[in-house]
């Protein structure tokens, strides 16, 4: 499994460290002892039954690290039992995917001997995290040594330690060997091939693999647009007849692309065993607070927070706040237009090189302001959503995504909508789109690729310097490696990455018919994005815990909504094109009615298409149905056997 | 259980007859013997383990009945086992709904003694039907005595007998006692109260109870519209300001109404135990044919029919046929408009009473023609859908519903759309709407209420006459009762009833703002509809098998689609109203753009509303989650117990 490192538990069992727990430096001895004993305790006593040992950091380079760092591992058998707990699906002997059970283990495909290598390291780490998360308080009233860190029977200990700031972080260790292999096949060699999604999933889990799968799919899907876009840009720029054609192509493409992705992601998720996997019962968020009461579902004692209060906070504070921010963004947009016209006036008074250059300044300033506003708003949205006090992480995430999406959408696209439909100025629209897109891409590349790369270089140098250059090119020993990873930044999930793709998708699908080069820019951006994201994941961030996912979740809905809005904007742009207007010189009314009719028909067609194309390919539906059928049959057979044992009395 | 009747099986066990099997009169002795033995055979030998006996019909009134009528019943124990097979949900001791299991039977709420009365008669009949349907051929190559009725291992015997015309019909017996009680509380006493949905469900099953629940809910939901409609009709007829108000009310109402219904039906389905019930594996339809192959899901030998062929049939034959029918319907509509203008011309040339009356003739003729076309098309749609050779009944039903809906929608509403948006003649629209609605309601009432009532009276008289008026007012003996029911018409499901409500909903939601009396007419129609449908179910038709249903299925989608279309038409009607037009005297363009904007906002709002309102009320979500949580916990506990038995080796 892990590359050769090994430490020993208190009872002398050697184990491979998988997960690091960092406690506060001033944690009381009592609490540490208690926590370790609960982690080591047998499952039937309510423990996690894991192996744990303190990381022995030798003092190096005079810098004193945090002594309260612990390495957690597990026996193989415990991991296999844990795999059953978390409901892992694995490939069975008959090529189907089945829920793993310990008693049935020998019938699974890659299970050999005692099962070493059956679970990937990412899976082992996920299992350990699950077991730590579900380690529950028994009759302790508080964390020993911390009278204020209240506990009640059934409360997740790890969550409480986190919410009280006693536990700094829990993260899985990188596996240098595997990482080297992965990074080689992923981004080290420059070649034309698909990303190694299975390897990514093997190392980082399904959630991240799906993101990279989507990124690649999205980029490939945009290739035709980009290929058509280049000749358009070079030769037919002002031929509006083809501009209509381009818009129609846009429409069909954005619908089909998302429908096919759904099927593709279902295929991936099926082969990874997450499609039919049942969700485990979700723990409350670490930050969730309330009066102690009873959970209506589990019947356990747990803080409860009335839903009505949450709704009041959402509708009386969050919604007005978002609306206010939208108004502010609108106001700033109007200032931008003022600046724009002022720059134009300046140019007209004195047309020279400098005032000509000055024409671009408002757009660039506006693009930067948009990025800054998005960033600021993001913090506010996180604060507000936290304050709404959602019980579950998923519900928190959904509310956060919704807030951020609405604002980002408005902030990025409002000016384009205004130019396109209120000012009806196609030339300005094209110019603004180009400036916005290019500026935001440059900013993003700096923030996402250059900055992390530079930070990581500096950190690596420092770490190696600490070791006095003795073993500069060699593998770092465990303690140093763990120390290095402790200092790495934490990956905050795929949110920002998806958000960026969402906005790029918006630029392409909403308006690209007036600026066909948009798709080209997005493709170029995404090609570097794959590499910089891959590098980031492998070398800049702490390894994240694997996230079992069967689809891209709320983002599918977001992209679909965008593609519906795209139908509306593209139809409107077609209606505004001079070429089309030329046909209806007599009456604007007729043109508008026609455009509206076409738009409604396209929307209806889109919904019908989404309805007719099954979300899961037929052969996977069959496999899923087969599993269900088999379990029904097995149940029936068992029942008949039971019944026939009892003499039948009529 | 059943009211006192009892017959005896061949081995002398007395049983209550529940289900009637009618075989062809000339069925070979051999086949009958084989079928009865298979029905009686023990479950572990692959039999249905039911009790069955021939109905002894004494020759009465010189008329000779079919001798091959069999009564099927079951022991209580077999029924309880069967309840587990079909996955029945029942109320548990702790007030939750749980899947019934025989071993756990004593923990269910209404289970007393040996469990007599625990299952309703409808449930018993459903179980017997399920067991008959899943009675499978073993190694028989054909039905004994019928070399052409091929069998193969796993083929449902009943389906084969039906498809070969050897089995005429299978139907459950009415229960006179219970029926009398039900009909009294349902429609005999005239009073202001809700329908006894639980009793209806108890007697007819969930599918039908949901229909009556929907009918009642829909009627109640229309009451406010009707109440507002009357004063409109009487006083404010031409005040277009209020006509806009009415349209807005229409919009909000049709969205909210459907969302609330979803929650209401989930509540009903939860209390009936069908909400969380898993669907049993579906048998192929009796009419499905194909080359013998292997089912990819069950692995059983079964006829298979390539999906590609079916798709070809659908897209190359069915779709063009439907389009042709739509064109035909359009053509007839144009003829109607010709007639209309011809009648108008006649009236203008010579305006007197007769030509004035003649003005209404085209509309009435057209309404009758529409009904006839709908009827004819229905047969064609059934034939085509049958020819498409769907494997499952649900898929057959969906394709049939889709075909019929599209045509009926076009046929009923095309002329109204044409008048409203092409001719823009509000007065004619009002007149047409009224004529269409009233004529179709009168025709429906005749077809649905008067005709069946009259038929049933005649049949009843004949039956009693046969008995020589000896026991005219008494209960009929079993044999006569069964004979009477054999002759009753078969209820073909809720399709036509829902279709009628769908069209009525269309009249009200699409155009009622120009004819507010529509809601009043629909409410009046539905009040009589409840009574006539109830009477029909109790006295005109054979008792149908209970259909477990957790919602109104495809009809929810149909009604929702209609309410989306209603947004479009109402917005357009508002835009066309002279009052609104007066504000935009200068420019039609502005008015149209405004209407389109408002329409898009309303549509977006509608989708957001549907998304925000949860389909299942919170307290039922909690109960469902609780069940899932408990089964997870029980599983975990069991696992820990198992593990702790084995000594742990690290």
JSON list of C-alpha atoms in Angstrom, two decimals, chain B residues 214 217-218 221 252-265 505 552 555-564 606 613 615:
[
{"chain": "B", "resi": 214, "resn": "UNK", "atom": "CA", "xyz": [-57.70, 14.22, -7.58]},
{"chain": "B", "resi": 217, "resn": "UNK", "atom": "CA", "xyz": [-59.24, 18.24, -5.13]},
{"chain": "B", "resi": 218, "resn": "UNK", "atom": "CA", "xyz": [-59.45, 19.65, -8.64]},
{"chain": "B", "resi": 221, "resn": "UNK", "atom": "CA", "xyz": [-59.48, 24.09, -6.30]},
{"chain": "B", "resi": 252, "resn": "UNK", "atom": "CA", "xyz": [-50.87, 31.78, -9.95]},
{"chain": "B", "resi": 253, "resn": "UNK", "atom": "CA", "xyz": [-53.67, 29.38, -9.23]},
{"chain": "B", "resi": 254, "resn": "UNK", "atom": "CA", "xyz": [-52.70, 26.79, -11.82]},
{"chain": "B", "resi": 255, "resn": "UNK", "atom": "CA", "xyz": [-49.12, 26.63, -10.53]},
{"chain": "B", "resi": 256, "resn": "UNK", "atom": "CA", "xyz": [-49.90, 26.50, -6.85]},
{"chain": "B", "resi": 257, "resn": "UNK", "atom": "CA", "xyz": [-52.74, 24.06, -7.32]},
{"chain": "B", "resi": 258, "resn": "UNK", "atom": "CA", "xyz": [-50.52, 21.44, -8.93]},
{"chain": "B", "resi": 259, "resn": "UNK", "atom": "CA", "xyz": [-47.67, 21.85, -6.45]},
{"chain": "B", "resi": 260, "resn": "UNK", "atom": "CA", "xyz": [-50.01, 21.45, -3.50]},
{"chain": "B", "resi": 261, "resn": "UNK", "atom": "CA", "xyz": [-51.63, 18.42, -5.09]},
{"chain": "B", "resi": 262, "resn": "UNK", "atom": "CA", "xyz": [-48.23, 16.72, -5.31]},
{"chain": "B", "resi": 263, "resn": "UNK", "atom": "CA", "xyz": [-47.77, 17.15, -1.56]},
{"chain": "B", "resi": 264, "resn": "UNK", "atom": "CA", "xyz": [-51.32, 16.05, -0.84]},
{"chain": "B", "resi": 265, "resn": "UNK", "atom": "CA", "xyz": [-51.00, 12.93, -2.96]},
{"chain": "B", "resi": 505, "resn": "UNK", "atom": "CA", "xyz": [-58.41, 21.91, -17.01]},
{"chain": "B", "resi": 552, "resn": "UNK", "atom": "CA", "xyz": [-51.17, 10.01, -10.60]},
{"chain": "B", "resi": 555, "resn": "UNK", "atom": "CA", "xyz": [-50.96, 12.83, -15.64]},
{"chain": "B", "resi": 556, "resn": "UNK", "atom": "CA", "xyz": [-49.06, 15.02, -13.20]},
{"chain": "B", "resi": 557, "resn": "UNK", "atom": "CA", "xyz": [-46.67, 15.83, -16.02]},
{"chain": "B", "resi": 558, "resn": "UNK", "atom": "CA", "xyz": [-49.55, 16.39, -18.44]},
{"chain": "B", "resi": 559, "resn": "UNK", "atom": "CA", "xyz": [-51.28, 18.84, -16.12]},
{"chain": "B", "resi": 560, "resn": "UNK", "atom": "CA", "xyz": [-48.00, 20.63, -15.44]},
{"chain": "B", "resi": 561, "resn": "UNK", "atom": "CA", "xyz": [-47.32, 20.98, -19.15]},
{"chain": "B", "resi": 562, "resn": "UNK", "atom": "CA", "xyz": [-50.81, 22.40, -19.59]},
{"chain": "B", "resi": 563, "resn": "UNK", "atom": "CA", "xyz": [-50.17, 24.94, -16.85]},
{"chain": "B", "resi": 564, "resn": "UNK", "atom": "CA", "xyz": [-46.97, 26.05, -18.61]},
{"chain": "B", "resi": 606, "resn": "UNK", "atom": "CA", "xyz": [-42.99, 29.01, -12.03]},
{"chain": "B", "resi": 613, "resn": "UNK", "atom": "CA", "xyz": [-41.62, 23.66, -2.87]},
{"chain": "B", "resi": 615, "resn": "UNK", "atom": "CA", "xyz": [-42.76, 17.44, -3.38]}
]
